[in-house]
Every structure is written in structure tokens, then in C-alpha cells.
Coordinates of C-alpha atoms and ligand atoms in Angstrom, one line a residue:
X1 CA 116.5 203.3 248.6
X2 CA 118.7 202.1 251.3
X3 CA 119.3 198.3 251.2
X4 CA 119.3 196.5 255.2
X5 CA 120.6 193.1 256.1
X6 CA 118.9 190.7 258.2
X7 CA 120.6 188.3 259.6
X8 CA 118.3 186.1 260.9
X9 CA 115.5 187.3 258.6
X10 CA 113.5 183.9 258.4
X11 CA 112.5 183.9 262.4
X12 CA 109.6 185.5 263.7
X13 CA 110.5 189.2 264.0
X14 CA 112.9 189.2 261.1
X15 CA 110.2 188.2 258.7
X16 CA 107.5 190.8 259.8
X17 CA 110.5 193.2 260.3
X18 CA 111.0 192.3 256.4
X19 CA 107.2 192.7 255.4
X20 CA 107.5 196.4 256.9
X21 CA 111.0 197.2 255.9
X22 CA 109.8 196.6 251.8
X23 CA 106.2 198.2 252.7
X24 CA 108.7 201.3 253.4
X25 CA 110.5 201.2 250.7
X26 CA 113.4 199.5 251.6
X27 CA 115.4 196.7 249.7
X28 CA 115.9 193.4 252.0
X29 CA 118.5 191.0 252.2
X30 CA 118.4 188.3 254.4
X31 CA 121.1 185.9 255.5
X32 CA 119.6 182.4 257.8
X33 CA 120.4 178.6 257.9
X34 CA 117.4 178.3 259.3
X35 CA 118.0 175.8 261.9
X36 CA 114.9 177.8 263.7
X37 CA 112.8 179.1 260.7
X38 CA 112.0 177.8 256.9
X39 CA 112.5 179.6 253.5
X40 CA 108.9 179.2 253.1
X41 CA 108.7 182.4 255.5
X42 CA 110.3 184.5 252.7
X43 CA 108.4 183.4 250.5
X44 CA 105.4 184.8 251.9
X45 CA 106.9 187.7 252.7
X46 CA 107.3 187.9 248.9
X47 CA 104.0 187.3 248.3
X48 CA 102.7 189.9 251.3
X49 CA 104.6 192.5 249.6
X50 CA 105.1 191.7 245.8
X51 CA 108.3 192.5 246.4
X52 CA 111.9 190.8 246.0
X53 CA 113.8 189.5 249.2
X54 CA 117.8 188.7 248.4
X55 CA 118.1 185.6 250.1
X56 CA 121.4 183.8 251.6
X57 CA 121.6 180.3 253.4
X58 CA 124.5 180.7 255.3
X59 CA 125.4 180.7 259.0
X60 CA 126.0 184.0 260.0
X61 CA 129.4 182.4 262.1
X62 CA 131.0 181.5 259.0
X63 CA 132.9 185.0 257.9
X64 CA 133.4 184.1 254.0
X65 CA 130.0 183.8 253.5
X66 CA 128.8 186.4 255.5
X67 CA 131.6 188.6 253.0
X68 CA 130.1 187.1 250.2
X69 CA 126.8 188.5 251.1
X70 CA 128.7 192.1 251.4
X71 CA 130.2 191.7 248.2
X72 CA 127.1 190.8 245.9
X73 CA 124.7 193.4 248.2
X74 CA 126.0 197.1 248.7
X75 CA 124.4 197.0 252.5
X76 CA 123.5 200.2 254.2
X77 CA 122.2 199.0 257.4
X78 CA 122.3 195.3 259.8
X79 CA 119.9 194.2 261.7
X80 CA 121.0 191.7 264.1
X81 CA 118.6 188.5 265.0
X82 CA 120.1 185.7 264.0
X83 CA 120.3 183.9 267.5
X84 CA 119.0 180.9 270.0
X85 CA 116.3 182.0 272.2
X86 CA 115.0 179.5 274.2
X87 CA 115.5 180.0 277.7
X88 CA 115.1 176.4 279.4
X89 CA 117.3 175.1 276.3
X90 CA 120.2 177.8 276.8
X91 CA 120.8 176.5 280.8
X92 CA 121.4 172.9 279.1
X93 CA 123.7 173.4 276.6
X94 CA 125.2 176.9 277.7
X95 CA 128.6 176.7 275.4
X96 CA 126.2 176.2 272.5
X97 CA 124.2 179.0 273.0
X98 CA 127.6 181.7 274.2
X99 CA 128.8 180.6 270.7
X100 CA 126.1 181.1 268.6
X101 CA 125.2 183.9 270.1
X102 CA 128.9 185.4 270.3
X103 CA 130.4 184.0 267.3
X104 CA 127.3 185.4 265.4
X105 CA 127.7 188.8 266.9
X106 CA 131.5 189.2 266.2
X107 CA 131.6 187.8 262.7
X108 CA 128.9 190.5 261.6
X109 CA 130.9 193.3 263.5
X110 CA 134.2 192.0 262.1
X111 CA 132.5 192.1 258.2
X112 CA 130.8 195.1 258.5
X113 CA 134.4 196.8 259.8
X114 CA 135.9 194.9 256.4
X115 CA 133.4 196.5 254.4
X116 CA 132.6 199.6 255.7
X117 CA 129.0 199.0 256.4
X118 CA 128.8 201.8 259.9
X119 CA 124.8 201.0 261.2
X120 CA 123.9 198.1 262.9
X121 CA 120.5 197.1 264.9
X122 CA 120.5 194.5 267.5
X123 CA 117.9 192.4 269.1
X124 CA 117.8 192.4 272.7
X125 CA 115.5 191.6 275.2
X126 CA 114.2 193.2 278.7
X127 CA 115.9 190.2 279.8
X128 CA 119.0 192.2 280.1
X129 CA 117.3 194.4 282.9
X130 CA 117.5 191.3 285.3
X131 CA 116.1 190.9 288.4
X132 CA 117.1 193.9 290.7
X133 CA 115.5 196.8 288.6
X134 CA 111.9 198.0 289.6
X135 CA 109.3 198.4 287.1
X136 CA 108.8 199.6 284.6
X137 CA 112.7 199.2 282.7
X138 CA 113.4 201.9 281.7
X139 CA 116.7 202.4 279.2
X140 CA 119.0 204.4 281.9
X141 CA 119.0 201.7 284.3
X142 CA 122.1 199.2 284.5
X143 CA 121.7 196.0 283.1
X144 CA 121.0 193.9 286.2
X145 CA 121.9 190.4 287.1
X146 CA 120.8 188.0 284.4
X147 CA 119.1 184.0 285.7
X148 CA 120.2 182.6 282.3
X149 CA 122.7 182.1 279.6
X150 CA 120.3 183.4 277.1
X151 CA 120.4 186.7 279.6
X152 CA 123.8 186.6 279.7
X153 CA 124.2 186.7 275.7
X154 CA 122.3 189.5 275.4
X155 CA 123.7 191.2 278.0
X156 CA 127.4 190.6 276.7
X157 CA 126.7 191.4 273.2
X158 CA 125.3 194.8 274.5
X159 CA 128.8 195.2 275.6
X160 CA 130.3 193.7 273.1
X161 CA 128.3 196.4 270.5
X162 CA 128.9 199.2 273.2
X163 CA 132.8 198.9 272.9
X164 CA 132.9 198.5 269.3
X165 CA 131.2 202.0 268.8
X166 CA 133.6 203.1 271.7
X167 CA 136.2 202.3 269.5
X168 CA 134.9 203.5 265.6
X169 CA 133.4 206.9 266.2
X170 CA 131.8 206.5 262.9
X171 CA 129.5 203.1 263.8
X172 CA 126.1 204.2 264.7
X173 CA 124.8 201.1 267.0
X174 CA 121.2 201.0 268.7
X175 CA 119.9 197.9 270.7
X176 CA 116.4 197.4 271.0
X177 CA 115.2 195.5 274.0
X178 CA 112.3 193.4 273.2
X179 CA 109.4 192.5 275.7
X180 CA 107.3 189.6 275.2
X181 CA 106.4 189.9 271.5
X182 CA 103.2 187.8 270.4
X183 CA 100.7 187.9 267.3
X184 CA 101.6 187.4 263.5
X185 CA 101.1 189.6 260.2
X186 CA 96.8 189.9 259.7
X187 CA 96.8 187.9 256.6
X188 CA 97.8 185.0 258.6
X189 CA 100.6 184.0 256.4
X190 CA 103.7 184.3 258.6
X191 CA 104.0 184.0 262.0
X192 CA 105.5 182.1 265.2
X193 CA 106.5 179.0 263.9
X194 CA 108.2 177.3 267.0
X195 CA 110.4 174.1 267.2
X196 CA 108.6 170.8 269.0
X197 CA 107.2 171.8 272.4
X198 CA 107.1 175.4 272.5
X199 CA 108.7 177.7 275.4
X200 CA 106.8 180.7 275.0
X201 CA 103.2 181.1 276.0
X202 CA 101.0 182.0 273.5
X203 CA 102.3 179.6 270.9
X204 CA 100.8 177.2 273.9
X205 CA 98.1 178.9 274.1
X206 CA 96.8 178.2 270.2
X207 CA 98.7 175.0 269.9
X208 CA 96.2 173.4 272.6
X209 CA 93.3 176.0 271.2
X210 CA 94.1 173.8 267.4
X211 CA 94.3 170.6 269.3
X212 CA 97.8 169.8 268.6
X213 CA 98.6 170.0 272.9
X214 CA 95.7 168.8 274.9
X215 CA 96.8 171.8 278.3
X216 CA 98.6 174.8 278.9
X217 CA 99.8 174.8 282.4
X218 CA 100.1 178.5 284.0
X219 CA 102.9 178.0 286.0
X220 CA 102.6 179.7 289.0
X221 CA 99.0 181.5 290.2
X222 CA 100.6 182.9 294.0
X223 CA 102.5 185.6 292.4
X224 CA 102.2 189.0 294.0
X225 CA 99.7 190.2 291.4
X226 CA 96.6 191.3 290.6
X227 CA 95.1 187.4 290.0
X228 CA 98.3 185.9 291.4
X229 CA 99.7 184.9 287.8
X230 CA 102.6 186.5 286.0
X231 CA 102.3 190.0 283.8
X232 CA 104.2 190.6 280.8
X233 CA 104.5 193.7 278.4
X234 CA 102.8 191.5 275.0
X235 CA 103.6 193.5 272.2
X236 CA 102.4 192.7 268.8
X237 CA 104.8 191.7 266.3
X238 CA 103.5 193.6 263.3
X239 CA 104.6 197.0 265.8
X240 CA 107.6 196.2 267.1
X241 CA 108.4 195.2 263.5
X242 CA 107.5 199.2 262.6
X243 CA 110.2 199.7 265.5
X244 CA 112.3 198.2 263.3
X245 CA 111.5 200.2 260.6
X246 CA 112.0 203.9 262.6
X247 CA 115.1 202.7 264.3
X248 CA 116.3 202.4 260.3
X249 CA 115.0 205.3 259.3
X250 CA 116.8 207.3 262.5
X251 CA 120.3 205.3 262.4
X252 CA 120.1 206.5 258.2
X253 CA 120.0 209.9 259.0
X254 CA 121.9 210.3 262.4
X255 CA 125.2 209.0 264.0
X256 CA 123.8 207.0 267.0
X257 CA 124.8 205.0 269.8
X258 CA 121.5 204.3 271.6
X259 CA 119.4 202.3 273.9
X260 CA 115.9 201.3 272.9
X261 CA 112.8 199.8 275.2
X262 CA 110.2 198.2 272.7
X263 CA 106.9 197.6 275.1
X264 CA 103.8 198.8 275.0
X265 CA 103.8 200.2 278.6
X266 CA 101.1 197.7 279.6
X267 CA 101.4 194.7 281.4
X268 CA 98.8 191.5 281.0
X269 CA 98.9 188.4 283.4
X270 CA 98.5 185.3 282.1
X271 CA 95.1 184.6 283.2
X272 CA 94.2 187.7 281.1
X273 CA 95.6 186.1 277.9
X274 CA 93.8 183.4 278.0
X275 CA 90.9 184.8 278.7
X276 CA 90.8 187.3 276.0
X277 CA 92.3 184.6 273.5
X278 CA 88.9 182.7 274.5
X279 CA 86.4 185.4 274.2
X280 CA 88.1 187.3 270.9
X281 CA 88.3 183.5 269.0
X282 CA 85.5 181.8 270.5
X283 CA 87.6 179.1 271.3
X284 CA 88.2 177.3 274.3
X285 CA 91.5 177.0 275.8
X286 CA 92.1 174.2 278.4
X287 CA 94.5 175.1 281.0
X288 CA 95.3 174.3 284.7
X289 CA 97.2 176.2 287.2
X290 CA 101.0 174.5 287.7
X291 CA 104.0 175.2 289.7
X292 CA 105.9 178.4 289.5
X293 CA 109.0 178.3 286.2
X294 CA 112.6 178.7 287.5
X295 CA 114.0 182.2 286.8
X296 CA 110.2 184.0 286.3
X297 CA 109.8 187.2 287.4
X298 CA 106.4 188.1 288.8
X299 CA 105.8 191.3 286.8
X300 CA 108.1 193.2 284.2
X301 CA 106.9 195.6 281.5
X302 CA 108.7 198.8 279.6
X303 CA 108.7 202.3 280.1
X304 CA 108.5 202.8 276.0
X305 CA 108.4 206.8 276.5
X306 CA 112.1 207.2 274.7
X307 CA 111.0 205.5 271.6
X308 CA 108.1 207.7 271.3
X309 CA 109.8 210.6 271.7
X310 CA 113.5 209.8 269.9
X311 CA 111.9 207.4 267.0
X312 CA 108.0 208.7 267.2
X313 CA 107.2 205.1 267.4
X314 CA 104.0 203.7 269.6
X315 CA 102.4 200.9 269.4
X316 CA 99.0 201.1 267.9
X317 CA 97.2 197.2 268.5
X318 CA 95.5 196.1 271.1
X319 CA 95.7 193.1 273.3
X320 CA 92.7 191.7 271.6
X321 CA 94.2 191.9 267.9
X322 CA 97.1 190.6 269.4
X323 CA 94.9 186.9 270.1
X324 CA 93.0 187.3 266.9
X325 CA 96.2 187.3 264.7
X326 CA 98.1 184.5 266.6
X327 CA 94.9 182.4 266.1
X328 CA 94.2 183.6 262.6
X329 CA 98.4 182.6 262.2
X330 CA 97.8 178.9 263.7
X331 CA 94.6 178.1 262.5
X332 CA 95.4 178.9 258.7
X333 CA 98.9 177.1 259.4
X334 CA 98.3 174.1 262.1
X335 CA 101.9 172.8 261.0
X336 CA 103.4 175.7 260.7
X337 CA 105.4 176.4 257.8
X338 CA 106.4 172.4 257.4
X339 CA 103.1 171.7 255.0
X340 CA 104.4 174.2 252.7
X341 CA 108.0 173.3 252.5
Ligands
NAD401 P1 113.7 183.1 265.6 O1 114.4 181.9 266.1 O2 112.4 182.9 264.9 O3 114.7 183.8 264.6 C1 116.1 183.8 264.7 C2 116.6 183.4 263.3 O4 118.0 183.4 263.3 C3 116.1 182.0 262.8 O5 115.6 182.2 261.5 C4 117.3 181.2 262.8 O6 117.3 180.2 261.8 C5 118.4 182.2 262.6 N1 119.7 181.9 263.1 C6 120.1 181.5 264.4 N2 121.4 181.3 264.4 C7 121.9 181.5 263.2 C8 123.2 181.4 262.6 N3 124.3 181.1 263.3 N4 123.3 181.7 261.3 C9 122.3 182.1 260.5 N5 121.0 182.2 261.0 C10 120.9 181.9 262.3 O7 113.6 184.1 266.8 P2 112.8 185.5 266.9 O8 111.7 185.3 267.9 O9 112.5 186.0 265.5 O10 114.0 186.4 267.5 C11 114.9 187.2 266.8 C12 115.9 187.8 267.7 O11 115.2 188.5 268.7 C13 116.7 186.8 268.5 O12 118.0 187.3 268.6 C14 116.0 186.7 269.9 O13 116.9 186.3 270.9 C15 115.6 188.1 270.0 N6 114.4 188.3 271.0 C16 113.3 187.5 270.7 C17 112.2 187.6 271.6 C18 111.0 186.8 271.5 O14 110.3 186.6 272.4 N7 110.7 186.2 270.3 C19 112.3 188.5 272.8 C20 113.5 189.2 272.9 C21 114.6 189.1 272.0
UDP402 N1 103.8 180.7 280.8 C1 102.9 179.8 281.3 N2 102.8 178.6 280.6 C2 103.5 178.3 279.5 C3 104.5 179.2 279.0 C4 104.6 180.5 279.7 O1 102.2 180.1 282.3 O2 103.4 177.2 279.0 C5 103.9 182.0 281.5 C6 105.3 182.3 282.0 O3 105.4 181.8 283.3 C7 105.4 183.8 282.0 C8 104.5 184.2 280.8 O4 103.7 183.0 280.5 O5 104.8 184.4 283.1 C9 105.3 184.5 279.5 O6 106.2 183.5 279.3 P1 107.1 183.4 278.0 O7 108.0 182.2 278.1 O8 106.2 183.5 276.8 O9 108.0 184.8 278.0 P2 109.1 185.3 279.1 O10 108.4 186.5 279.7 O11 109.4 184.2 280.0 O12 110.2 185.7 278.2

């Protein structure tokens, strides 16, 4: 069976992308310095599975080892996640996150060109649709105007993976643009494991539902919606990980230079999530209403129609499973991966 690199394996999607990569019969390999994730993920992915990961510490930037990797793994397929992601953080330090991002990007392109290695699968985010498109994205607008560095990344490595396939007729390239992924594996074993005070909202949600934040603040409730709060397309992880999988199984058998949405089609507002978090958990979830965030868009959420139809890929959980496994996730874990390392 075909053996896939993840760079950037021991995050959040690479991990569940790992658990349904090896349920498929695929061989993993996984290359992260985890400066945002812990070996400890990998291990459980092990366990999950009762299968063997190949795993590298190494920074994807640093081109010897990232050969090495090539050299001791005969690598049919990348997948590309190894990346910062935190909005707020990327418009302080912009230079760190271009070369991380960049640098991260190139290296792998530049190895995989050494080696002959022709498929690669990129993370990217509906981010890269900016701010003029309507909704929903769908994959044949142009990528709009991004309101962040992060943005800006993806955007440019889109480019970046674009002209490389421009140039080698024989690289097979497809990006897949995330939405707002949420939820963790059912047995409650891996999952988001964020950094300090996290950015994204439903690692707020059941960090203040275990009692490690006392409030979530919605920021903003005068949006032009239906309860006046933001909507996003949640997607659970365990399904866009699957659109890992069927993006593999399509670059494996085709030559492909393609644009993928991965949503469910449906947006939630925020209101919503924690409302169903509190009814689907029993739990009670304090939160107050706040000012609006800088950069957020009042409503965005995928047309997911060409993934369907190109990869035969849907999603298949609901919103409720979605709030069951984050909570099953945090309240089996409370520190996160840290206790077990
Ligand atoms: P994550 O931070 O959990 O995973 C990223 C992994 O990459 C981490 O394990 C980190 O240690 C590793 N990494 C970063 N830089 C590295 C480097 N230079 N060398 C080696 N390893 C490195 O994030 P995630 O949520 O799993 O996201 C994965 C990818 O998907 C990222 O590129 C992210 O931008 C993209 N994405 C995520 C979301 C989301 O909401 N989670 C949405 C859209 C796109
Ligand atoms: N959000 C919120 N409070 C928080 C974090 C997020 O109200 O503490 C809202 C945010 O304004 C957005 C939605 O939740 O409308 C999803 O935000 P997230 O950062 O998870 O993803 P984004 O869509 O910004 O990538």
C-alpha cells in the first residue's frame, strides 16, 4: 500500500487525518517539531489503530532532514500541514509566520522535486476567499483580498503550489480549503489541544464548560444574521479527515491539479453552538455577548458540491456529534495532551 507523508502530522487534522489514512490502509509517516502539538498525539493514534506511525522530529524548514525522511521512507504522497495558524498571533509577528509558512512550503516542494515524490496535498483555509466573494465559496471564484498574514500565507502558497505544477507537468497538486473544523476522534483520545488562551471558538467553549476559563465572550451579537451573531461552516474533524483520505485515493490514481472546498454546506452562528454544546452535554456554558473581532466576517460557509461529485466525499456528522466529541475530547483530557507526556 501507498505510504503518505505528513508534515505536520501531530496537530489536530494531521492526527485524525493519520487515524483514517491507516484505517484505509495506508502506511503513515509523519514529520513535526511540535512546537504546536506533542508526540503523545501519535501515540494514540497508535493505539486507535494498532497500527505503526514512522515518526520524525524535525522542522520541516530544515532541507537535510526533511531528505533524510525521503531517504529512509519511499513516500508516495505529502500532505502539507505543518504551519502557524493563529490569526491574532500572525498580525504580531508577521515575518515569523511568512517564514514558517513559506520556508515550510518550499523546502517540501524543493525535496519532493530531489526525490521524485509527484503528489502533494495542501491545507488551506476558506480564508483564502477573502472578503469580496458572496456566499457560499465556491472553488471557481478568485481568491479575494485576505485581512491577515495568516490569509496571506495561504493564499501565496496556493500560488506558490499553482506555479510549481505549471512548471512539472507530472506533479499532481490539490489544495483543500478548510472551513471551521471542530470535534475530535469518538474515543476521545486525540483532539484540539491548543496553546495557552485559545483563538478558536469551541476550544473556548469546553475550556470554560471544564472550568479551566470562567467566560466565553461572543464577540459581536449585531451582525446581519439570523440572531445577530457570526455563522461558520463547523465541520467535524473526523470527516474532513476522510477528505483527506479521498483526496489520496484520487491524486494516486489521477494526474491532478485541483481546487477543493471542505464544508459541510451549512452554516451555525455562534449562539447556536453554544446552545447545542449545552443541551447535547448537559453542561452549562457561561458566556456574555462582547464587541465585534477585527477581520470577522459576518457569515461564510462552502459550496462543498465539487468534492462530492470529483472525490464522492460528504460529510456524514451532525452538528450535535460535533459538541459531543469536543466535550467527550476535553473532559477525558482537561490538560490536554501535557498529563500524558
Ligand atoms: P496544528 O497546529 O494542530 O498542526 C500543525 C502542526 O504543524 C503542528 O503539529 C506543529 O507542531 C507542526 N509544525 C508547524 N510548523 C512546523 C515546522 N516548521 N516543522 C515541523 N512541524 C511544524 O494545526 P491544525 O489545526 O492541525 O492545522 C493543520 C493545517 O491546517 C495548518 O496548515 C492550518 O493552517 C490549516 N488549517 C487549519 C484550520 C483550523 O481551523 N484548524 C483551518 C484551515 C486551515
Ligand atoms: N468566536 C467568539 N468567541 C471566541 C472565539 C470565537 O465569539 O472566543 C467567534 C468568532 O467571532 C467567529 C466564530 O466564533 O464568528 C468562529 O471563530 P474561530 O476563531 O473559531 O474561527 P474563524 O471563523 O475566525 O476562523
Amino acid at each position: 500500500m501507498a505510504k503518505i507523508l505528513l508534515a505536520g502530522g501531530a496537530g489536530y487534522i494531521g492526527s485524525h487525518t493519520a487515524v483514517e489514512l491507516l484505517h484505509a490502509g495506508y502506511e503513515v509517516a509523519v514529520i513535526d517539531n511540535f512546537m504546536n502539538s506533542s508526540p503523545e498525539a501519535i501515540r494514540r493514534v497508535e493505539q486507535i489503530t494498532g497500527k505503526h506511525v514512522a515518526l520524525y522530529e524535525a522542522d520541516v524548514r530544515d532541507r537535510e532532514a526533511v531528505a533524510a525522511v525521503f531517504r529512509a521512507e519511499k513516500i508516495d504522497a505529502v500532505i502539507h500541514f505543518a504551519g502557524l495558524k493563529a490569526v491574532g498571533e500572525s498580525v504580531k509577528k508577521p515575518l515569523m509566520y511568512y517564514r514558517n509558512n513559506i520556508d515550510t512550503t518550499l523546502t517540501l516542494l524543493e525535496v519532493m522535486e530531489e526525490f521524485g515524490v509527484k503528489n502533494v496535498i495542501f491545507s488551506s483555509s476558506a480564508t483564502v476567499y477573502g472578503e469580496e466573494n458572496a456566499v457560499p465559496y465556491i472553488e471557481t471564484m478568485k481568491r479575494g483580498v485576505c485581512s491577515n498574514p495568516y490569509g496571506w500565507t495561504k493564499a501565496m502558497m496556493e500560488q506558490i503550489f499553482e506555479d510549481a505544477a505549471k512548471a512539472d507537468p507530472a506533479l499532481s497538486v490539490i489544495l483543500l480549503r478548510y472551513f471551521n473544523p471542530i470535534g475530535a476522534h469518538e474515543s476521545g483520545m486525540i483532539g484540539e489541544d491548543p496553546l495557552g488562551i485559545p483563538n478558536n471558538l469551541m476550544p473556548y467553549v469546553t475550556q470554560v464548560a471544564v472550568g479551566k476559563r470562567e467566560c466565553l465572550t461572543i464577540f459581536g451579537n449585531d451582525y446581519p444574521t439570523k440572531d445577530g451573531t457570526c455563522m461558520r461552516d463547523y465541520i467535524h474533524v473526523v470527516d474532513l479527515a476522510k477528505g483527506h483520505v479521498k483526496a489520496v485515493d484520487y491524486i494516486m490514481h489521477q494526474h491532478c491539479v485541483e481546487v477543493f472546498n471542505l464544508g459541510t454546506g451549512t452554516p451555525y452562528s455562534v449562539t447556536e453552538i453554544v446552545e447545542t454544546f449545552e443541551r447535547v452535554n448537559q453542561v452549562k456554558v457561561n458566556h456574555v455577548y462582547g464587541a465585534r473581532r477585527d477581520g470577522d466576517l459576518a457569515e461564510f460557509y462552502a459550496n462543498a458540491d465539487k468534492a462530492e461529485r470529483l472525490l464522492g466525499w460528504h460529510t456524514e456528522k451532525t452538528l450535535d456529534d460535533m459538541c459531543r466529541d469536543s466535550w467527550n475530547w476535553q473532559r477525558q483530557n482537561p490538560n490536554g495532551f501535557q498529563a500524558a507526556e
